[in-house]
Amino acid sequence: MKYRLHYLLLIPAILFLILFLVIPLFITLLSTVRTDGGWTLSRYPVFFQDFYLRDIYFRTLKIAAITTLAAAVMGFPTSYYISRTAKKYRGIYIILAVFPLLTSPVVRSFSWMIILGKNGIVNDFLVRIGFIGEPLNLLYTEFSVIMGLLYLFLPLMILSLVGVMENIDSELLRAAESLGASRLTAFLKIVLPLSLPGLVIGASLVFTGSLTAYTTPMLLGGDKTQVLSTLVYKNALALFDWQQASLVASIMVITTFTVVISINWFSGKFNRGEAG
Amino acid sequence: MKKIIFMMIMVVLVTAVLTPAVMAKETLVISTWGYNEDLLWKNLYTPFEEKYDVNIELEVGNNSARLNKVRMRGGSVVDVIYLAESFAIEAINNGLVAELDREKIPNIENLYEVARKPHGEKYGPAYTLVNLGIVYDKNAVEKPIESWYDLWRDDLEGMISIPDFNTTSGPVMLIMSARKAGTTIHGDIDKAFAELEKIKPNIVKNYSRSSELANMFAQGEASVAVALDFAFFRIKDAVEGATWLNPVEGSFASFNTLNILKGSDNKELAHKFINYAISKEVQAKMAHDKVESPLNMQVKLTEEEAEGLTYGKEFIESLNTIDWKEVNSNKKEWMDRWNRMFAY
């Protein structure tokens, strides 16, 4: 009896989520398939038949995917290093890694404008060493958006990975080596599979965040790098077209769900394959 | 546990004691921008509170966010709303604005003709205007810019930033494109867009915030921009050669208006507020602090005092205006066309 009561503690959080997340989400999704007299799914194909909107959709997807991949590649070694250092230093490293999260996205984006601008640090350096003659157009491109997002979301990847990697028993590695596995094999056969849950969580967070980020693409992107979130903003707050805004929002939600579930499914398969 | 109960009792008591004291006064809720809030309190809100023994509460945000809030709530809560012209029309078209009793706002007679009834007899006056022209860095361009049409020059390739179509200064480029093509936005809009397309190689980016524009100038991303005058003051701080230009065809006026919303419980007080906000006294103080350009004709400024402000009957009457009725009724189509054009 006492044990069952524990579940009651979940009620406030569940109520909150149902009231402020599930129901509004449901209403939004519903509004995209309702017409005056009945139901229709036709708005979705209409969206994708429009080359302009389709381009925005795939651009957003591409930016989010590249950011996630880059965050995984950069985050993995960093996290591994942090998880293997002595406990007393780990806190400091984590604070350093999380530091970007402590400033607002606007400030961060403005800082990137200073770094990537025509008079910016990068261009200044490249011109000075004679690598290029004229400053490059780095800002207002997909590149600058990805840089901004990567900087923004890398900490989430690192945090998720460190949490999991910390619990990998280093005895396992020693055991593998003593049984004749090379360091690389030990890493691939032990560390990588055991870190997978962290990688899945990190990738889901980074992907979702990048797909839905607004400030960064708005400030670091240009007219040619519109993404779904800026499209929602334009529809909702410039045209007051909530119908279309809901449609785009629903497409974003469905995409996120699909991708996150796929990542989970693949990692599950991968893990089982390893075990077998 | 005892502590918690004690705290709760205290909270209830304090609320009970304070509420009547606050409630005793009438409260006027004003929806406005957050700029220069300190100076607005000093010159307008606090003196008004004292004069009429009332409280003022603010709801702060940009035009569209505030208008959206009002729309969602069906008009209630807010009494007086500050809006740029284009959004005021939007609010009127949505049936959110209450009719004005002009007899209760005698100061309207002291405003410039253009400011008295920007949206007709029934709705509120403009209380200030912003000048919309061209900013450029004179050290970055080969020869000076004088006309709107100079923006199409080949030597300005990749140097210009223009306001996004959905901002309060967005339609200006479309209007000037139309004029350049020998038509108007009421006429052959295809021709206007075709002309606008020719300027595309010169455009770095459509900007949506003036802070963003100042940053673009500072970083050398843009050297020319179509901008509101208050953006110019920010740019001037960052770029030495920044120059303000009133093009030969004239700058544009962007009016800000005051309106009373339907559902306001304090209509009397709201009228008094609008009357006070456009009074000689308040407008002069605002002008001296360089917060707002006065539209009350009784405000007289010396040349020095008028620096940086849009001032003077002749100048104000020479400004071009944007036909927001026409723009708003075509907004969806034009904005879509605009966005698609600049996306490729």
Coordinates of C-alpha atoms in Angstrom, one line a residue:
Chain A
M1 CA 0.0 0.0 0.0
K2 CA 2.7 2.4 1.0
Y3 CA 4.6 1.6 -2.2
R4 CA 1.6 2.4 -4.4
L5 CA 1.2 5.8 -2.9
H6 CA 4.5 6.8 -4.5
Y7 CA 2.7 7.1 -7.8
L8 CA 0.5 9.9 -6.3
L9 CA 3.6 12.1 -6.3
L10 CA 3.6 12.0 -10.1
I11 CA 0.1 13.5 -10.3
P12 CA 1.0 17.2 -10.2
A13 CA 3.6 16.8 -12.9
I14 CA 1.3 14.7 -15.1
L15 CA -1.6 17.0 -14.6
F16 CA 0.6 19.9 -15.6
L17 CA 1.9 18.2 -18.7
I18 CA -1.6 17.1 -19.8
L19 CA -3.1 20.5 -19.2
F20 CA -0.3 22.6 -20.7
L21 CA 1.3 20.3 -23.2
V22 CA -0.8 17.4 -24.4
I23 CA -4.1 19.2 -24.7
P24 CA -2.7 22.3 -26.5
L25 CA -0.7 20.1 -28.8
F26 CA -3.7 18.0 -29.6
I27 CA -5.8 21.1 -30.3
T28 CA -3.1 22.4 -32.6
L29 CA -2.8 19.1 -34.5
L30 CA -6.6 18.9 -34.7
S31 CA -6.9 22.4 -36.2
T32 CA -4.7 21.4 -39.1
V33 CA -7.1 18.6 -40.2
R34 CA -10.4 20.3 -39.5
T35 CA -12.4 22.2 -42.1
D36 CA -15.7 24.0 -41.7
G37 CA -17.7 21.0 -42.5
G38 CA -15.5 18.0 -41.8
W39 CA -12.0 16.6 -41.9
T40 CA -9.1 16.8 -44.3
L41 CA -5.5 15.8 -44.6
S42 CA -5.0 17.8 -47.8
R43 CA -3.2 20.7 -46.2
Y44 CA -0.1 18.6 -45.6
P45 CA 0.4 17.5 -49.3
V46 CA -0.3 21.1 -50.3
F47 CA 2.5 22.3 -48.1
F48 CA 5.0 19.9 -49.6
Q49 CA 3.9 20.5 -53.1
D50 CA 5.0 24.1 -52.8
F51 CA 8.7 24.1 -53.7
Y52 CA 9.5 27.2 -51.5
L53 CA 8.0 25.6 -48.4
R54 CA 9.5 22.2 -49.2
D55 CA 12.9 23.8 -49.6
I56 CA 12.5 25.4 -46.1
Y57 CA 11.5 22.1 -44.7
F58 CA 14.5 20.1 -46.0
R59 CA 16.8 23.0 -45.2
T60 CA 15.7 22.9 -41.6
L61 CA 16.1 19.1 -41.5
K62 CA 19.5 19.3 -43.0
I63 CA 20.7 22.0 -40.6
A64 CA 19.4 20.1 -37.6
A65 CA 21.0 16.8 -38.8
I66 CA 24.4 18.4 -39.5
T67 CA 24.3 20.1 -36.1
T68 CA 23.4 16.8 -34.3
L69 CA 26.1 14.9 -36.1
A70 CA 28.8 17.5 -35.4
A71 CA 27.7 17.7 -31.8
A72 CA 28.0 14.0 -31.5
V73 CA 31.5 13.9 -33.1
M74 CA 32.7 16.8 -31.1
G75 CA 30.9 15.9 -27.9
F76 CA 32.0 12.3 -27.7
P77 CA 35.7 12.6 -27.1
T78 CA 35.2 15.6 -24.8
S79 CA 32.7 13.7 -22.7
Y80 CA 34.9 10.7 -22.6
Y81 CA 37.8 12.8 -21.3
I82 CA 35.6 14.5 -18.7
S83 CA 34.2 11.2 -17.5
R84 CA 37.7 9.7 -17.0
T85 CA 39.2 12.6 -15.1
A86 CA 39.3 12.7 -11.3
K87 CA 36.0 13.5 -9.7
K88 CA 37.2 16.8 -8.2
Y89 CA 38.0 18.3 -11.6
R90 CA 35.0 16.9 -13.3
G91 CA 32.7 19.6 -11.9
I92 CA 34.9 22.3 -13.2
Y93 CA 35.0 20.8 -16.7
I94 CA 31.3 20.4 -16.8
I95 CA 30.8 24.0 -15.7
L96 CA 33.1 25.1 -18.5
A97 CA 31.2 22.9 -21.0
V98 CA 27.8 24.2 -19.9
F99 CA 29.0 27.8 -19.9
P100 CA 27.4 28.7 -23.3
L101 CA 24.0 27.9 -21.8
L102 CA 24.3 30.6 -19.2
T103 CA 24.0 33.5 -21.7
S104 CA 20.9 34.4 -23.7
P105 CA 20.6 33.3 -27.4
V106 CA 20.5 36.9 -28.5
V107 CA 23.9 37.7 -26.9
R108 CA 25.4 34.5 -28.2
S109 CA 24.2 35.2 -31.7
F110 CA 25.5 38.8 -31.6
S111 CA 28.9 37.4 -30.5
W112 CA 28.9 35.1 -33.5
M113 CA 28.2 38.1 -35.7
I114 CA 31.4 39.7 -34.3
I115 CA 33.4 36.5 -34.9
L116 CA 32.1 35.7 -38.4
G117 CA 31.4 39.2 -39.8
K118 CA 33.3 40.8 -42.6
N119 CA 35.4 42.8 -40.1
G120 CA 35.2 39.8 -37.8
I121 CA 38.0 37.9 -36.1
V122 CA 38.0 35.0 -38.5
N123 CA 38.0 37.1 -41.7
D124 CA 40.5 39.5 -40.2
F125 CA 42.9 36.6 -39.4
L126 CA 42.5 34.9 -42.8
V127 CA 43.2 38.2 -44.6
R128 CA 46.1 39.0 -42.5
I129 CA 47.9 35.8 -43.0
G130 CA 47.2 36.2 -46.7
F131 CA 45.1 33.1 -47.0
I132 CA 42.3 35.1 -48.7
G133 CA 42.3 38.5 -50.4
E134 CA 38.8 39.6 -49.7
P135 CA 36.7 38.8 -46.6
L136 CA 34.5 35.8 -47.0
N137 CA 30.8 35.9 -46.6
L138 CA 30.4 33.7 -43.6
L139 CA 27.4 35.3 -42.0
Y140 CA 23.8 34.8 -43.1
T141 CA 24.6 31.4 -44.5
E142 CA 23.7 27.9 -43.4
F143 CA 27.3 27.6 -42.1
S144 CA 26.8 30.5 -39.6
V145 CA 23.4 29.1 -38.5
I146 CA 25.0 25.6 -37.9
M147 CA 27.9 27.2 -36.0
G148 CA 25.5 29.1 -33.8
L149 CA 23.4 26.1 -33.1
L150 CA 26.3 23.8 -32.5
Y151 CA 27.7 26.3 -29.9
L152 CA 24.2 26.5 -28.3
F153 CA 23.5 22.7 -28.1
L154 CA 26.9 21.0 -27.8
P155 CA 26.6 21.3 -23.9
L156 CA 23.4 19.2 -24.0
M157 CA 25.2 16.5 -25.9
I158 CA 28.2 16.6 -23.5
L159 CA 26.0 16.5 -20.4
S160 CA 24.0 13.6 -21.6
L161 CA 27.1 11.6 -22.6
V162 CA 29.1 12.4 -19.4
G163 CA 26.1 11.2 -17.3
V164 CA 26.2 7.8 -19.0
M165 CA 30.0 7.5 -19.4
E166 CA 30.7 8.1 -15.8
N167 CA 29.0 4.8 -15.0
I168 CA 31.1 2.7 -17.3
D169 CA 33.3 0.7 -15.0
S170 CA 36.9 1.2 -16.0
E171 CA 37.6 -2.4 -14.8
L172 CA 35.8 -3.5 -17.9
L173 CA 38.4 -1.8 -20.1
R174 CA 41.2 -3.3 -18.1
A175 CA 39.6 -6.7 -18.3
A176 CA 39.3 -6.4 -22.1
E177 CA 42.9 -5.4 -22.5
S178 CA 44.1 -8.2 -20.3
L179 CA 42.2 -10.6 -22.5
G180 CA 44.1 -9.3 -25.5
A181 CA 41.8 -6.6 -27.0
S182 CA 43.5 -3.5 -28.4
R183 CA 42.6 -0.2 -26.9
L184 CA 40.6 0.6 -30.0
T185 CA 38.7 -2.7 -29.9
A186 CA 38.0 -2.2 -26.2
F187 CA 36.7 1.3 -27.0
L188 CA 34.5 0.2 -29.8
K189 CA 33.2 -2.9 -28.1
I190 CA 32.7 -1.5 -24.6
V191 CA 32.6 2.2 -24.4
L192 CA 30.7 3.0 -27.5
P193 CA 27.8 0.5 -26.9
L194 CA 27.6 1.5 -23.3
S195 CA 27.5 5.2 -24.1
L196 CA 24.7 4.7 -26.6
P197 CA 21.9 5.7 -24.3
G198 CA 23.6 9.0 -23.6
L199 CA 24.2 9.5 -27.3
V200 CA 20.5 8.8 -28.0
I201 CA 19.4 11.3 -25.4
G202 CA 22.0 13.9 -26.5
A203 CA 21.1 13.5 -30.2
S204 CA 17.4 13.8 -29.5
L205 CA 17.9 16.9 -27.5
V206 CA 20.2 18.5 -30.0
F207 CA 18.1 17.6 -33.0
T208 CA 14.9 18.8 -31.4
G209 CA 16.6 22.0 -30.2
S210 CA 18.1 22.8 -33.6
L211 CA 14.9 22.0 -35.5
T212 CA 12.9 24.4 -33.4
A213 CA 15.5 27.2 -32.6
Y214 CA 14.3 30.6 -33.6
T215 CA 16.6 33.3 -32.4
T216 CA 19.8 31.8 -33.8
P217 CA 18.6 31.2 -37.4
M218 CA 16.8 34.6 -37.3
L219 CA 19.9 36.5 -36.4
L220 CA 22.7 34.4 -38.0
G221 CA 20.7 33.3 -41.0
G222 CA 19.8 35.3 -44.0
D223 CA 16.9 35.6 -46.5
K224 CA 18.1 32.5 -48.2
T225 CA 18.3 30.4 -45.1
Q226 CA 14.7 30.6 -43.8
V227 CA 13.8 27.7 -41.5
L228 CA 10.5 26.4 -40.2
S229 CA 10.6 28.3 -36.9
T230 CA 11.0 31.7 -38.7
L231 CA 8.2 30.6 -41.0
V232 CA 5.9 30.0 -38.0
Y233 CA 6.8 33.4 -36.7
K234 CA 6.1 35.2 -39.9
N235 CA 2.8 33.4 -40.3
A236 CA 1.6 33.9 -36.8
L237 CA 2.9 37.4 -35.9
A238 CA 3.2 39.1 -39.2
L239 CA 0.2 37.7 -41.0
F240 CA -1.8 36.5 -38.0
D241 CA -2.4 33.4 -40.0
W242 CA -2.7 30.9 -37.2
Q243 CA -4.0 28.2 -39.4
Q244 CA -0.8 28.1 -41.5
A245 CA 1.3 28.6 -38.4
S246 CA -0.4 25.6 -36.7
L247 CA 0.3 23.5 -39.8
V248 CA 4.0 24.3 -39.8
A249 CA 4.1 23.7 -36.1
S250 CA 2.4 20.4 -36.5
I251 CA 4.8 19.4 -39.2
M252 CA 7.7 20.3 -36.9
V253 CA 6.2 18.2 -34.0
I254 CA 5.6 15.2 -36.3
T255 CA 9.1 15.4 -37.7
T256 CA 10.7 15.6 -34.3
F257 CA 8.7 12.6 -33.0
T258 CA 9.5 10.6 -36.1
V259 CA 13.2 11.3 -35.9
V260 CA 13.5 10.8 -32.1
I261 CA 11.7 7.5 -32.4
S262 CA 13.8 6.4 -35.3
I263 CA 17.0 7.2 -33.4
N264 CA 15.7 5.1 -30.5
W265 CA 14.8 2.3 -32.7
F266 CA 18.1 2.2 -34.5
S267 CA 20.1 2.3 -31.3
G268 CA 18.0 -0.5 -29.9
K269 CA 18.7 -2.6 -33.0
F270 CA 22.4 -1.8 -32.8
N271 CA 22.6 -2.8 -29.1
R272 CA 20.8 -6.1 -29.7
G273 CA 23.1 -6.8 -32.6
E274 CA 26.1 -6.2 -30.4
A275 CA 24.8 -8.5 -27.7
G276 CA 24.1 -11.2 -30.2
Chain B
M1 CA 4.8 23.3 9.7
K2 CA 4.1 26.1 12.1
K3 CA 6.4 28.3 10.1
I4 CA 4.5 27.7 6.9
I5 CA 1.2 28.4 8.5
F6 CA 2.6 31.6 10.0
M7 CA 3.9 32.7 6.6
M8 CA 0.6 32.0 4.9
I9 CA -1.3 34.0 7.5
M10 CA 1.2 36.8 7.0
V11 CA 0.7 36.7 3.2
V12 CA -3.0 36.8 3.6
L13 CA -2.8 39.7 6.0
V14 CA -0.4 41.8 4.0
T15 CA -2.5 41.2 0.9
A16 CA -5.7 42.2 2.7
V17 CA -4.1 45.4 4.1
L18 CA -2.5 46.5 0.8
T19 CA -5.2 45.6 -1.7
P20 CA -7.8 48.2 -0.7
A21 CA -5.1 50.9 -0.7
V22 CA -4.2 50.1 -4.3
M23 CA -7.8 49.3 -5.4
A24 CA -9.0 52.7 -4.1
K25 CA -7.4 54.4 -7.1
E26 CA -8.5 53.9 -10.6
T27 CA -6.0 52.0 -12.7
L28 CA -5.3 52.8 -16.4
V29 CA -3.7 50.0 -18.3
I30 CA -1.5 51.1 -21.2
S31 CA -0.1 48.8 -23.8
T32 CA 3.2 50.3 -25.2
W33 CA 6.7 49.6 -26.3
G34 CA 9.5 49.2 -23.8
Y35 CA 11.8 51.9 -25.3
N36 CA 12.9 54.8 -23.1
E37 CA 10.6 53.6 -20.3
D38 CA 12.3 55.7 -17.7
L39 CA 11.8 58.9 -19.6
L40 CA 8.2 58.1 -20.4
W41 CA 7.6 57.6 -16.7
K42 CA 9.3 60.9 -15.9
N43 CA 7.6 63.0 -18.5
L44 CA 4.2 61.4 -18.9
Y45 CA 3.1 58.5 -16.7
T46 CA 4.1 59.8 -13.3
P47 CA 2.8 63.4 -13.9
F48 CA -0.5 61.9 -15.2
E49 CA -0.8 59.7 -12.1
E50 CA -0.3 62.7 -9.9
K51 CA -2.5 65.0 -11.8
Y52 CA -5.5 62.7 -11.8
D53 CA -4.7 60.6 -8.7
V54 CA -4.7 57.3 -10.5
N55 CA -2.4 54.4 -11.2
I56 CA -0.8 53.5 -14.5
E57 CA 0.0 49.9 -15.4
L58 CA 2.0 49.0 -18.5
E59 CA 1.9 46.1 -20.8
V60 CA 5.1 46.1 -22.8
G61 CA 6.1 44.5 -26.0
N62 CA 6.4 45.0 -29.8
N63 CA 3.4 45.9 -32.0
S64 CA 2.5 42.4 -33.1
A65 CA 2.9 40.7 -29.8
R66 CA 0.8 43.2 -28.0
L67 CA -1.9 43.3 -30.6
N68 CA -2.0 39.5 -30.5
K69 CA -2.5 39.6 -26.8
V70 CA -5.4 42.0 -27.1
R71 CA -6.9 39.9 -29.8
M72 CA -6.6 36.7 -27.7
R73 CA -8.3 38.4 -24.7
G74 CA -11.0 39.9 -26.9
G75 CA -10.1 43.4 -26.1
S76 CA -10.4 43.7 -22.4
V77 CA -7.8 44.6 -19.7
V78 CA -5.9 47.2 -21.8
D79 CA -7.4 50.7 -21.9
V80 CA -5.0 52.7 -24.1
I81 CA -2.8 51.2 -26.8
Y82 CA 0.2 52.7 -28.5
L83 CA 0.6 51.3 -32.0
A84 CA 2.4 52.0 -35.2
E85 CA 0.0 53.1 -38.0
S86 CA 0.0 49.7 -39.8
F87 CA -0.9 47.8 -36.6
A88 CA -3.5 50.4 -35.6
I89 CA -5.3 49.7 -38.9
E90 CA -5.0 46.0 -38.2
A91 CA -6.6 46.6 -34.8
I92 CA -9.4 48.7 -36.2
N93 CA -10.1 46.1 -38.9
N94 CA -10.3 43.5 -36.2
G95 CA -13.0 45.5 -34.4
L96 CA -10.8 46.0 -31.3
V97 CA -10.7 49.7 -31.2
A98 CA -13.4 51.8 -29.5
E99 CA -14.7 55.0 -31.1
L100 CA -13.1 58.2 -29.9
D101 CA -15.1 61.1 -28.5
R102 CA -13.1 64.0 -30.0
E103 CA -14.8 66.6 -27.8
K104 CA -13.0 65.1 -24.8
I105 CA -9.6 65.5 -26.5
P106 CA -9.4 69.2 -27.2
N107 CA -5.6 69.1 -27.8
I108 CA -6.2 67.3 -31.1
E109 CA -6.8 70.7 -32.6
N110 CA -3.2 71.7 -31.8
L111 CA -1.7 68.8 -33.8
Y112 CA -0.5 69.0 -37.3
E113 CA -3.3 68.3 -39.8
V114 CA -1.7 65.0 -40.8
A115 CA -1.7 63.7 -37.2
R116 CA -5.3 64.5 -36.3
K117 CA -7.1 61.6 -37.8
P118 CA -4.8 59.2 -39.5
H119 CA -7.5 56.5 -39.5
G120 CA -10.6 58.7 -39.8
E121 CA -12.7 60.8 -37.5
K122 CA -13.7 57.8 -35.2
Y123 CA -10.2 56.7 -34.2
G124 CA -7.2 58.1 -32.3
P125 CA -4.6 60.6 -33.3
A126 CA -0.9 60.2 -34.0
Y127 CA 1.2 61.5 -31.2
T128 CA 4.7 61.3 -32.8
L129 CA 6.3 60.3 -36.0
V130 CA 9.6 58.6 -37.0
N131 CA 11.5 59.6 -40.1
L132 CA 12.2 56.8 -42.5
G133 CA 15.1 57.4 -44.9
I134 CA 18.5 56.1 -45.8
V135 CA 21.6 55.6 -43.6
Y136 CA 25.0 55.0 -45.3
D137 CA 28.6 54.9 -44.4
K138 CA 30.2 57.6 -46.4
N139 CA 33.6 56.0 -46.1
A140 CA 32.4 52.8 -47.7
V141 CA 30.6 54.1 -50.8
E142 CA 32.4 55.4 -53.9
K143 CA 30.1 58.4 -54.4
P144 CA 27.4 59.9 -52.2
I145 CA 23.9 58.6 -52.3
E146 CA 21.2 61.2 -53.0
S147 CA 18.2 59.4 -54.2
W148 CA 16.1 56.3 -53.4
Y149 CA 17.0 55.2 -56.9
D150 CA 20.7 55.3 -56.2
L151 CA 20.1 52.1 -54.2
W152 CA 19.9 50.2 -57.5
R153 CA 23.5 51.3 -58.5
D154 CA 25.9 48.6 -59.5
D155 CA 28.7 49.8 -57.2
L156 CA 26.5 49.0 -54.1
E157 CA 26.4 45.3 -54.8
G158 CA 26.1 43.3 -51.6
M159 CA 26.2 46.4 -49.4
I160 CA 22.5 47.2 -48.6
S161 CA 20.3 46.0 -45.9
I162 CA 16.6 46.7 -46.2
P163 CA 13.8 46.2 -43.7
D164 CA 11.8 42.9 -43.9
F165 CA 8.5 43.4 -45.5
N166 CA 6.5 42.7 -42.3
T167 CA 8.2 45.5 -40.3
T168 CA 6.7 49.0 -40.1
S169 CA 9.1 50.3 -42.7
G170 CA 8.9 47.2 -44.9
P171 CA 6.7 48.5 -47.7
V172 CA 8.9 51.5 -48.5
M173 CA 11.1 49.6 -50.9
L174 CA 8.1 48.2 -52.8
I175 CA 6.6 51.7 -53.0
M176 CA 9.9 53.1 -54.4
S177 CA 10.3 50.2 -56.8
A178 CA 6.8 50.9 -58.1
R179 CA 7.6 54.6 -58.6
K180 CA 10.9 53.7 -60.3
A181 CA 9.0 51.5 -62.7
G182 CA 6.6 54.4 -63.4
T183 CA 3.6 53.0 -61.5
T184 CA 2.3 52.8 -57.9
I185 CA 1.4 50.0 -55.6
H186 CA -2.2 50.7 -56.5
G187 CA -1.3 50.1 -60.1
D188 CA 0.8 47.4 -61.7
I189 CA 2.2 45.5 -58.8
D190 CA 4.0 43.0 -61.1
K191 CA 6.1 45.8 -62.5
A192 CA 6.9 46.9 -59.0
F193 CA 8.1 43.5 -58.0
A194 CA 10.1 43.2 -61.3
E195 CA 11.9 46.4 -60.4
L196 CA 12.5 45.2 -56.8
E197 CA 14.0 42.1 -58.2
K198 CA 16.7 44.1 -60.0
I199 CA 18.0 45.4 -56.6
K200 CA 18.4 41.9 -55.2
P201 CA 22.2 41.6 -56.0
N202 CA 22.7 44.7 -53.8
I203 CA 20.9 43.3 -50.8
V204 CA 22.8 41.5 -48.0
K205 CA 19.9 40.8 -45.8
N206 CA 16.4 41.8 -44.9
Y207 CA 16.6 42.9 -41.3
S208 CA 13.9 42.8 -38.7
R209 CA 15.3 44.6 -35.6
S210 CA 17.1 47.9 -35.5
S211 CA 19.7 46.5 -33.1
E212 CA 20.5 43.9 -35.7
L213 CA 21.1 46.6 -38.2
A214 CA 23.4 48.5 -36.0
N215 CA 25.4 45.3 -35.5
M216 CA 25.6 44.8 -39.3
F217 CA 27.0 48.2 -39.8
A218 CA 29.5 47.7 -37.0
Q219 CA 30.7 44.4 -38.5
G220 CA 31.0 45.7 -42.0
E221 CA 28.2 43.5 -43.3
A222 CA 26.1 46.4 -44.5
S223 CA 27.1 49.9 -45.5
V224 CA 23.8 51.2 -46.7
A225 CA 20.4 50.7 -45.2
V226 CA 16.8 51.8 -45.4
A227 CA 16.0 52.7 -41.8
L228 CA 14.1 54.6 -39.2
D229 CA 15.9 57.6 -37.8
F230 CA 16.3 56.1 -34.3
A231 CA 18.3 53.2 -35.8
F232 CA 20.6 55.9 -37.3
F233 CA 21.6 57.1 -33.8
R234 CA 22.7 53.6 -32.8
I235 CA 24.6 53.2 -36.0
K236 CA 26.3 56.5 -35.6
D237 CA 27.8 55.3 -32.3
A238 CA 29.3 52.3 -34.0
V239 CA 30.4 53.7 -37.4
E240 CA 32.3 56.9 -37.9
G241 CA 31.2 57.7 -41.4
A242 CA 27.5 57.0 -40.8
T243 CA 25.4 59.6 -42.6
W244 CA 21.6 60.2 -42.6
L245 CA 20.0 61.0 -45.9
N246 CA 16.6 62.4 -46.7
P247 CA 16.5 61.3 -50.3
V248 CA 15.6 63.9 -53.0
E249 CA 12.2 62.2 -53.5
G250 CA 11.6 62.8 -49.8
S251 CA 11.8 60.6 -46.7
F252 CA 8.8 58.7 -45.4
A253 CA 6.8 59.4 -42.3
S254 CA 6.0 56.6 -39.9
F255 CA 3.4 57.6 -37.5
N256 CA 2.7 56.2 -34.0
T257 CA -0.8 56.4 -32.8
L258 CA -2.9 56.3 -29.6
N259 CA -6.2 54.5 -29.4
I260 CA -8.7 53.4 -26.8
L261 CA -9.7 49.7 -26.9
K262 CA -13.2 48.3 -26.8
G263 CA -13.9 46.8 -23.4
S264 CA -11.9 49.5 -21.5
D265 CA -13.6 50.2 -18.2
N266 CA -11.9 53.6 -18.0
K267 CA -12.9 55.3 -21.1
E268 CA -13.1 58.7 -19.4
L269 CA -9.7 58.4 -18.0
A270 CA -8.4 57.0 -21.3
H271 CA -9.5 60.1 -23.1
K272 CA -7.8 62.3 -20.5
F273 CA -4.6 60.3 -21.0
I274 CA -4.6 60.8 -24.8
N275 CA -5.4 64.4 -24.3
Y276 CA -2.5 64.8 -21.9
A277 CA 0.0 62.8 -24.0
I278 CA -0.5 65.2 -26.9
S279 CA -0.5 68.3 -24.8
K280 CA 2.1 71.0 -25.4
E281 CA 3.5 70.4 -21.9
V282 CA 4.3 66.7 -22.4
Q283 CA 5.3 66.9 -26.0
A284 CA 7.8 69.7 -25.2
K285 CA 9.3 67.6 -22.4
M286 CA 9.6 64.6 -24.7
A287 CA 11.2 66.7 -27.4
H288 CA 13.8 68.1 -24.9
D289 CA 14.7 64.6 -23.8
K290 CA 14.9 63.5 -27.5
V291 CA 12.3 60.8 -26.8
E292 CA 9.7 61.7 -29.4
S293 CA 9.3 64.2 -32.2
P294 CA 6.5 66.5 -31.3
L295 CA 3.3 66.7 -33.4
N296 CA 1.8 69.4 -31.3
M297 CA 2.2 72.6 -33.3
Q298 CA 2.5 74.7 -30.2
V299 CA 5.8 73.1 -29.3
K300 CA 8.6 75.5 -30.5
L301 CA 12.1 74.2 -30.6
T302 CA 15.4 76.0 -31.4
E303 CA 17.6 74.5 -34.1
E304 CA 19.7 72.8 -31.4
E305 CA 16.8 71.4 -29.6
A306 CA 15.3 70.0 -32.8
E307 CA 18.5 68.2 -33.8
G308 CA 17.8 64.5 -34.3
L309 CA 14.1 65.1 -34.2
T310 CA 11.6 65.2 -37.1
Y311 CA 10.5 68.8 -36.6
G312 CA 8.9 71.7 -38.4
K313 CA 5.6 72.1 -40.3
E314 CA 7.2 72.3 -43.8
F315 CA 9.4 69.3 -43.3
I316 CA 6.7 67.1 -41.8
E317 CA 4.3 68.0 -44.6
S318 CA 6.9 67.2 -47.2
L319 CA 7.2 63.6 -46.0
N320 CA 5.8 60.7 -48.1
T321 CA 3.3 58.5 -46.4
I322 CA 2.6 54.8 -46.7
D323 CA -0.9 53.8 -47.7
W324 CA -1.3 51.1 -45.1
K325 CA -4.9 50.3 -46.1
E326 CA -3.6 49.2 -49.5
V327 CA -0.6 47.4 -48.0
N328 CA -2.6 45.6 -45.3
S329 CA -5.2 44.4 -47.7
N330 CA -2.6 42.8 -49.9
K331 CA -0.1 41.9 -47.1
K332 CA -0.4 38.2 -47.3
E333 CA 0.2 38.0 -51.1
W334 CA 2.9 40.7 -51.2
M335 CA 4.8 39.4 -48.2
D336 CA 4.7 35.9 -49.7
R337 CA 6.0 37.2 -53.0
W338 CA 8.6 39.3 -51.3
N339 CA 9.9 36.3 -49.2
R340 CA 10.0 34.0 -52.1
M341 CA 11.9 36.5 -54.2
F342 CA 14.6 37.0 -51.7
A343 CA 14.9 33.3 -50.8
Y344 CA 16.5 32.4 -54.1

